[in-house]
PDB file of N, CA and C in Angstrom:
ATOM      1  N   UNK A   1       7.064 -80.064  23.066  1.00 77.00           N
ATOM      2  CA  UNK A   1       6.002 -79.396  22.343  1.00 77.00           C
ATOM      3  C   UNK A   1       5.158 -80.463  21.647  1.00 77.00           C
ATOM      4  N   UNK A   2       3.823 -80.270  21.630  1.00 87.00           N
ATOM      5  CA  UNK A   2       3.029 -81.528  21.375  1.00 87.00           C
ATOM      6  C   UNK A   2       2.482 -80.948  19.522  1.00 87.00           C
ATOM      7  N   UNK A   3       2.301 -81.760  18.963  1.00 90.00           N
ATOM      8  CA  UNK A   3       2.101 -81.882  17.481  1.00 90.00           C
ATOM      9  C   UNK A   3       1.342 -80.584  17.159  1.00 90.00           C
ATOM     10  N   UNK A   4      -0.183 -80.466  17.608  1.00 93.00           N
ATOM     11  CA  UNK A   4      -0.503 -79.113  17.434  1.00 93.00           C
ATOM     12  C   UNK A   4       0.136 -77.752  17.834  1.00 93.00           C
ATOM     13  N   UNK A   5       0.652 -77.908  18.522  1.00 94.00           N
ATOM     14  CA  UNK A   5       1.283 -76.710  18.949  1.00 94.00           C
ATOM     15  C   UNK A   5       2.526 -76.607  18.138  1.00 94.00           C
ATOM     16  N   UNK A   6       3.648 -77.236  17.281  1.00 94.00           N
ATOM     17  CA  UNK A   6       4.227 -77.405  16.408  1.00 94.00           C
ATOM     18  C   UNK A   6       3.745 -76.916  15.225  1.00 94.00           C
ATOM     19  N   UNK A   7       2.584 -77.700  14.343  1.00 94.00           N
ATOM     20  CA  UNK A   7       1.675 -77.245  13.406  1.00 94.00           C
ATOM     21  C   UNK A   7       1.105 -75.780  13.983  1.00 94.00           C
ATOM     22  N   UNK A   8       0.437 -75.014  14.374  1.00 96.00           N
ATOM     23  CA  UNK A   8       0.665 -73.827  14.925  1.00 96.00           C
ATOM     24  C   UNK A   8       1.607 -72.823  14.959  1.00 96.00           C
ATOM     25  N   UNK A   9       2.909 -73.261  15.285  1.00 96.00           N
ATOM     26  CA  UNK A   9       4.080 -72.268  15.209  1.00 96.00           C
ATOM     27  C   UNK A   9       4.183 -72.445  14.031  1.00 96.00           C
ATOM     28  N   UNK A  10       4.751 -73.769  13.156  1.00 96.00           N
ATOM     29  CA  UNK A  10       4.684 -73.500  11.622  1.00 96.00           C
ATOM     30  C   UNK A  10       4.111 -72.873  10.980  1.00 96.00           C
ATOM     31  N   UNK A  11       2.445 -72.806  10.972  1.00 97.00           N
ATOM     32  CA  UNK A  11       1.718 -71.700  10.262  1.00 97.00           C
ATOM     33  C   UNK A  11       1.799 -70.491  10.503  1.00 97.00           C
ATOM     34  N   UNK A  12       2.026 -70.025  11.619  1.00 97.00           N
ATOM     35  CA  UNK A  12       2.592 -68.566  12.058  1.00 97.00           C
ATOM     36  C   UNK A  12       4.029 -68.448  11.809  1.00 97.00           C
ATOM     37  N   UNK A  13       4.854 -68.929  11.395  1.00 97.00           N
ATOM     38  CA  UNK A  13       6.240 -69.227  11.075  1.00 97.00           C
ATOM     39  C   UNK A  13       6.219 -68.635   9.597  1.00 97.00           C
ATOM     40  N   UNK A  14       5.312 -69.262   9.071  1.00 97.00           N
ATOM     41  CA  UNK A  14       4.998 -69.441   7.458  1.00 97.00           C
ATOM     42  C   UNK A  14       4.139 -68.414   7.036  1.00 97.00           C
ATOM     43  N   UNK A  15       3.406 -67.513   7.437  1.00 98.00           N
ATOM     44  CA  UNK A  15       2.863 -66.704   7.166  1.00 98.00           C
ATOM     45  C   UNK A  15       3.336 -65.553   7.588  1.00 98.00           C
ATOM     46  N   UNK A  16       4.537 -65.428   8.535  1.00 98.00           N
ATOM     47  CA  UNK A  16       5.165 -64.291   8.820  1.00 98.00           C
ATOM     48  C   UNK A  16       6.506 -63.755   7.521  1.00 98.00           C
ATOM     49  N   UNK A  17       6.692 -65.283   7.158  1.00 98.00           N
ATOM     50  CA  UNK A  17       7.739 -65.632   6.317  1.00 98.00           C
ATOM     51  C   UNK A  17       6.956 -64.445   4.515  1.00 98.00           C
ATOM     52  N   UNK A  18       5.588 -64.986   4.654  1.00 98.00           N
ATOM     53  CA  UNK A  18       5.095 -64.483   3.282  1.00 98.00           C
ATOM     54  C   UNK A  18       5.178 -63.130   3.216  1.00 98.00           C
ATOM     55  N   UNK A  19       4.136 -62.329   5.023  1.00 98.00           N
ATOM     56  CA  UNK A  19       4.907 -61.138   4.884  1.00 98.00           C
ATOM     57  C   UNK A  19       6.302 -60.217   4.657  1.00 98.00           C
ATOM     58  N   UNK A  20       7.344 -60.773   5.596  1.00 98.00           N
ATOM     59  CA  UNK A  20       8.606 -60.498   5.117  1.00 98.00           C
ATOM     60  C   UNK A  20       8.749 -60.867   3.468  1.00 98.00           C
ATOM     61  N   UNK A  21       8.390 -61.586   3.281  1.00 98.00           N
ATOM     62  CA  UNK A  21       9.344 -61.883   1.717  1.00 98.00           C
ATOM     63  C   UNK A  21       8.205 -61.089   0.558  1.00 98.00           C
ATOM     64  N   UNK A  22       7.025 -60.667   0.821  1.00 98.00           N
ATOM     65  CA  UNK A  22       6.275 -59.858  -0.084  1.00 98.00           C
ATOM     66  C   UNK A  22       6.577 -58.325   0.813  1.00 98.00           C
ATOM     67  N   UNK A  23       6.648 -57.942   1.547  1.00 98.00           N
ATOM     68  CA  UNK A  23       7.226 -56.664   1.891  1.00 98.00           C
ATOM     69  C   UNK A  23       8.932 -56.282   1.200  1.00 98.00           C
ATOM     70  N   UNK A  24       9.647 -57.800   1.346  1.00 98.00           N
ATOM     71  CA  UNK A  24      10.949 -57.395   0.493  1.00 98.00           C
ATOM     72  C   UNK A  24      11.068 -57.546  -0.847  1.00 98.00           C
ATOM     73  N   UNK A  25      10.171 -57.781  -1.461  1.00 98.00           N
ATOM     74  CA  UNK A  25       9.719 -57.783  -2.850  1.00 98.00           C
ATOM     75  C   UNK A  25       9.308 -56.320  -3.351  1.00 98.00           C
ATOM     76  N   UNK A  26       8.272 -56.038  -2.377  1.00 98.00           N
ATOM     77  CA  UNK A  26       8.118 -54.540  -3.129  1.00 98.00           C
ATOM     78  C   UNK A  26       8.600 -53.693  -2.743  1.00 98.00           C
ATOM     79  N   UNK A  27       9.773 -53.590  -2.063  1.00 98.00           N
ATOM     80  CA  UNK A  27      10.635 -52.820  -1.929  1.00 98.00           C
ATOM     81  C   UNK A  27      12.190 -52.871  -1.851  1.00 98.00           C
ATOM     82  N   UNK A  28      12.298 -54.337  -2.958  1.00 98.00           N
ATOM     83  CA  UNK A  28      13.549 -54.386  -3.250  1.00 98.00           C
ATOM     84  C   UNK A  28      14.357 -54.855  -2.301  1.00 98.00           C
ATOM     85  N   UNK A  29      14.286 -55.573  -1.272  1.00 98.00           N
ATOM     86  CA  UNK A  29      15.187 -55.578  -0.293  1.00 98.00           C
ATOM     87  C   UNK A  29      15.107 -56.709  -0.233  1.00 98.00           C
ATOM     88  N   UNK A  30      16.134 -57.316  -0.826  1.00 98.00           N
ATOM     89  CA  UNK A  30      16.478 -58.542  -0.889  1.00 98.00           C
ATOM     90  C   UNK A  30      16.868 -59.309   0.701  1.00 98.00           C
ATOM     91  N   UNK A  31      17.591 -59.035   0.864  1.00 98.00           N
ATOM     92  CA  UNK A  31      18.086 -59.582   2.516  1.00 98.00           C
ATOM     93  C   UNK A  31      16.363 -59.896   3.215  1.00 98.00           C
ATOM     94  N   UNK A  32      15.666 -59.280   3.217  1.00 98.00           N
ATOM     95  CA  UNK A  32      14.051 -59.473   3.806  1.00 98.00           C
ATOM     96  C   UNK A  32      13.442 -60.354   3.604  1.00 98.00           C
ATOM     97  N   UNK A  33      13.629 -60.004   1.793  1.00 98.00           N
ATOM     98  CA  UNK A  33      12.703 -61.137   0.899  1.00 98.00           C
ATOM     99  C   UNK A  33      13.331 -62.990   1.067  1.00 98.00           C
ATOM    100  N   UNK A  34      14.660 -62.972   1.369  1.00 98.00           N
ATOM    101  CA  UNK A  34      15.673 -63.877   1.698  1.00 98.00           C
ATOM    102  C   UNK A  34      15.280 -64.418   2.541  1.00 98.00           C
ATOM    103  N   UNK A  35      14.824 -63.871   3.964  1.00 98.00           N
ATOM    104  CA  UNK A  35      14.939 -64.162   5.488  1.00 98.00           C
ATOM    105  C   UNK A  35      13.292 -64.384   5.809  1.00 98.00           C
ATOM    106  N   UNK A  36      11.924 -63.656   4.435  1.00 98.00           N
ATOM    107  CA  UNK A  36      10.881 -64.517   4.417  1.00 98.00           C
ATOM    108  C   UNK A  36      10.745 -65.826   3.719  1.00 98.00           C
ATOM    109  N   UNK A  37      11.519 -65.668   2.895  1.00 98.00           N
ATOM    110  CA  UNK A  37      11.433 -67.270   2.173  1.00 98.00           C
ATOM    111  C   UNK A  37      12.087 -68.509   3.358  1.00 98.00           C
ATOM    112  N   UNK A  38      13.417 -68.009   4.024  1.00 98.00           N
ATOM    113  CA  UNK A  38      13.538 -68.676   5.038  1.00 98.00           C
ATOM    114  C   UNK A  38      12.735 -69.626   5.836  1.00 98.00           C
ATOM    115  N   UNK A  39      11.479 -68.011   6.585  1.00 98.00           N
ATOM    116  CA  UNK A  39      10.897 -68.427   7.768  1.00 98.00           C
ATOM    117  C   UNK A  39       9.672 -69.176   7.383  1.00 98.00           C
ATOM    118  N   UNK A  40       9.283 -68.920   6.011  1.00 98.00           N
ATOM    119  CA  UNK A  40       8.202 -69.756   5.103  1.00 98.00           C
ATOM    120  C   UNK A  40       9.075 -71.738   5.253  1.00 98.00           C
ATOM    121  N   UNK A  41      10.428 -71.849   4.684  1.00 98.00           N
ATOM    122  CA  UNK A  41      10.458 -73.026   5.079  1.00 98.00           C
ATOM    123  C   UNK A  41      10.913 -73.250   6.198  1.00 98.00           C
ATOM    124  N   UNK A  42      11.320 -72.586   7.270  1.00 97.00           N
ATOM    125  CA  UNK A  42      11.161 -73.529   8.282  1.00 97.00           C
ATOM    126  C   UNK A  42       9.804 -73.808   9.217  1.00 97.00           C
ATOM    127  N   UNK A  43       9.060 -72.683   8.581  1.00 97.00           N
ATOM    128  CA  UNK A  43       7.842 -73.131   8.884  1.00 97.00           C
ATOM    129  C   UNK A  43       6.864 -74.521   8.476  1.00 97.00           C
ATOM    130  N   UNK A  44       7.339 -74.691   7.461  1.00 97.00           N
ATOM    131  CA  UNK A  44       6.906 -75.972   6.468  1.00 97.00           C
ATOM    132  C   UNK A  44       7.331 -77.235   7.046  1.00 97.00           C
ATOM    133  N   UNK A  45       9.032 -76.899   7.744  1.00 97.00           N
ATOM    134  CA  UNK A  45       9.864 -77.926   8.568  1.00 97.00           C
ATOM    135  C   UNK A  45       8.876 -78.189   9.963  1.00 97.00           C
ATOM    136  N   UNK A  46       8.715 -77.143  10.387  1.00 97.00           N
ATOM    137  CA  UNK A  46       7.703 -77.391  11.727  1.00 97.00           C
ATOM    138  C   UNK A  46       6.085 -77.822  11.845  1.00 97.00           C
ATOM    139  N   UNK A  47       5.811 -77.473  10.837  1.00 96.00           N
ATOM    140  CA  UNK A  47       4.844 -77.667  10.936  1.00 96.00           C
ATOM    141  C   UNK A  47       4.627 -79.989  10.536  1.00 96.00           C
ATOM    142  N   UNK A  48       5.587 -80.182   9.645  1.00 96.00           N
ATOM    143  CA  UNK A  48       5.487 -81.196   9.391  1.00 96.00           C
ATOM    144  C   UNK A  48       6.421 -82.435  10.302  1.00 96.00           C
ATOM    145  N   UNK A  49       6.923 -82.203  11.137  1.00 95.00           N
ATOM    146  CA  UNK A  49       7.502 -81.951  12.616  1.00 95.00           C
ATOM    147  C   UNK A  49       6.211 -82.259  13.390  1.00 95.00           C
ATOM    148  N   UNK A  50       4.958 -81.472  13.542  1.00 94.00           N
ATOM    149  CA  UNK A  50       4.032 -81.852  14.451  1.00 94.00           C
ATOM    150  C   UNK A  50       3.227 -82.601  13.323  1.00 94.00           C
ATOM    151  N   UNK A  51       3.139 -82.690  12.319  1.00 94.00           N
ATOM    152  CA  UNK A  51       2.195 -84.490  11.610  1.00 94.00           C
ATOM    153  C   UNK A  51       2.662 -85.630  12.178  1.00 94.00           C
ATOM    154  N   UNK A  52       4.281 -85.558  12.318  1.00 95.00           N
ATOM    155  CA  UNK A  52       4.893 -86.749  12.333  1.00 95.00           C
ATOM    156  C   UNK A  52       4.747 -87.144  14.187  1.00 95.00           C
ATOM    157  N   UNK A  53       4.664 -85.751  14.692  1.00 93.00           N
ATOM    158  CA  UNK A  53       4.448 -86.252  16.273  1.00 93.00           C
ATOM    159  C   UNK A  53       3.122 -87.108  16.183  1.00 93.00           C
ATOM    160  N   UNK A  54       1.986 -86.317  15.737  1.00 93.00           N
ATOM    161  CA  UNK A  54       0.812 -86.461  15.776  1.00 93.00           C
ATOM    162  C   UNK A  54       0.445 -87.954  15.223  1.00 93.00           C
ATOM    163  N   UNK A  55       0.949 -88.740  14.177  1.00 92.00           N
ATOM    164  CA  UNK A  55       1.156 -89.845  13.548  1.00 92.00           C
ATOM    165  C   UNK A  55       2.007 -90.714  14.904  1.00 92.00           C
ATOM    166  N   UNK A  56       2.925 -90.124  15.322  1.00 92.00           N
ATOM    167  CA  UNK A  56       3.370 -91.336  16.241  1.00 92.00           C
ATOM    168  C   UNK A  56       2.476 -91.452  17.119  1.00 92.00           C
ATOM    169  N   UNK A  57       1.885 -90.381  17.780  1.00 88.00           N
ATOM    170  CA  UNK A  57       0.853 -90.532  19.248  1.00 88.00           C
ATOM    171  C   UNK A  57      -0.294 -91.454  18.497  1.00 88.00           C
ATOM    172  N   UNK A  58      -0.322 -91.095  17.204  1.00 87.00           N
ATOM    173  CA  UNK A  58      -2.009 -92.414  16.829  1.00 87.00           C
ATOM    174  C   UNK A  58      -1.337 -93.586  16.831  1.00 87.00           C
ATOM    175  N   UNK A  59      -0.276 -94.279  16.426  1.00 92.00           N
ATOM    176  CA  UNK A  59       0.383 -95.327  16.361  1.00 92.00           C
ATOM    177  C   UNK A  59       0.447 -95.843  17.982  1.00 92.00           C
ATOM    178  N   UNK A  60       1.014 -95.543  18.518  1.00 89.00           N
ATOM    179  CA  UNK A  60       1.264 -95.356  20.217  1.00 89.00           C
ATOM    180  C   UNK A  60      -0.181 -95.924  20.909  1.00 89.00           C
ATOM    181  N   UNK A  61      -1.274 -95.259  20.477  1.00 85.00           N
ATOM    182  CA  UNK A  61      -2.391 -95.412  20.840  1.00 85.00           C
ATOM    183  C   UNK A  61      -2.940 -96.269  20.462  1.00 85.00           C
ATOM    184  N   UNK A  62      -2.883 -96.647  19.240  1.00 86.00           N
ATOM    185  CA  UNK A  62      -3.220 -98.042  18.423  1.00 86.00           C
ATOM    186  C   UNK A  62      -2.502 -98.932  19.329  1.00 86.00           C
ATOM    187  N   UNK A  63      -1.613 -99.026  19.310  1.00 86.00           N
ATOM    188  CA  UNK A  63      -0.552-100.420  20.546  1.00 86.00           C
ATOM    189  C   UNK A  63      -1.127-100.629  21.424  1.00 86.00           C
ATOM    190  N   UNK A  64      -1.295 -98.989  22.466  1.00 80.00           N
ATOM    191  CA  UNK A  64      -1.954 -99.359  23.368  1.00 80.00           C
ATOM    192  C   UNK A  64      -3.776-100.301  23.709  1.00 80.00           C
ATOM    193  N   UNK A  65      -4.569 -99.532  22.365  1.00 80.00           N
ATOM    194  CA  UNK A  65      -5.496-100.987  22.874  1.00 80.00           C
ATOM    195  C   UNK A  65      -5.474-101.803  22.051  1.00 80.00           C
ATOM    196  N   UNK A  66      -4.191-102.300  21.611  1.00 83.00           N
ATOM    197  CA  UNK A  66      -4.020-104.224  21.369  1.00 83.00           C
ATOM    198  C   UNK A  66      -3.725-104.514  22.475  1.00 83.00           C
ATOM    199  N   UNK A  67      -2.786-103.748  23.242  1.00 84.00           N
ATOM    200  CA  UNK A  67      -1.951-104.309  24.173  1.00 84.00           C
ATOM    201  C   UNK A  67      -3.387-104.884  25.371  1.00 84.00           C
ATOM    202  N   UNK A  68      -4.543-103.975  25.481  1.00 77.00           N
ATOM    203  CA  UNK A  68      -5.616-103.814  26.367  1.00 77.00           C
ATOM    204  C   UNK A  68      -6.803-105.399  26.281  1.00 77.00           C
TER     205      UNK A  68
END
């Protein structure tokens, strides 16, 4: 999976996470509100997952035209 597409699932990761965890908020349901806070950080995990791809491919690319 290439960096944007990482950053992508994270933000949809993370914003599914807000719904669940504000739907289990106002209605008390903890286990929900639990399992959006979850998907909020592993969305945060993924998304910063594709910076760090995205940072190696500029590095990578930098090498490549010294190497040129």
């Amino acid at each position: 999976m290439s960096g944007v597409e990482d950053k992508t699932e994270g933000t949809m990761d993370k914003a599914k996470g807000k719904v669940k965890e504000t739907v289990g908020d106002m209605t008390d349901n903890e286990r929900l509100e639990r399992e959006g806070k979850r998907d909020q950080a592993e969305g945060a995990a993924e998304k910063a997952k594709g910076h760090v791809k995205d940072a190696a491919d500029d590095v990578r690319d930098g090498v490549d035209d010294l190497r040129k």
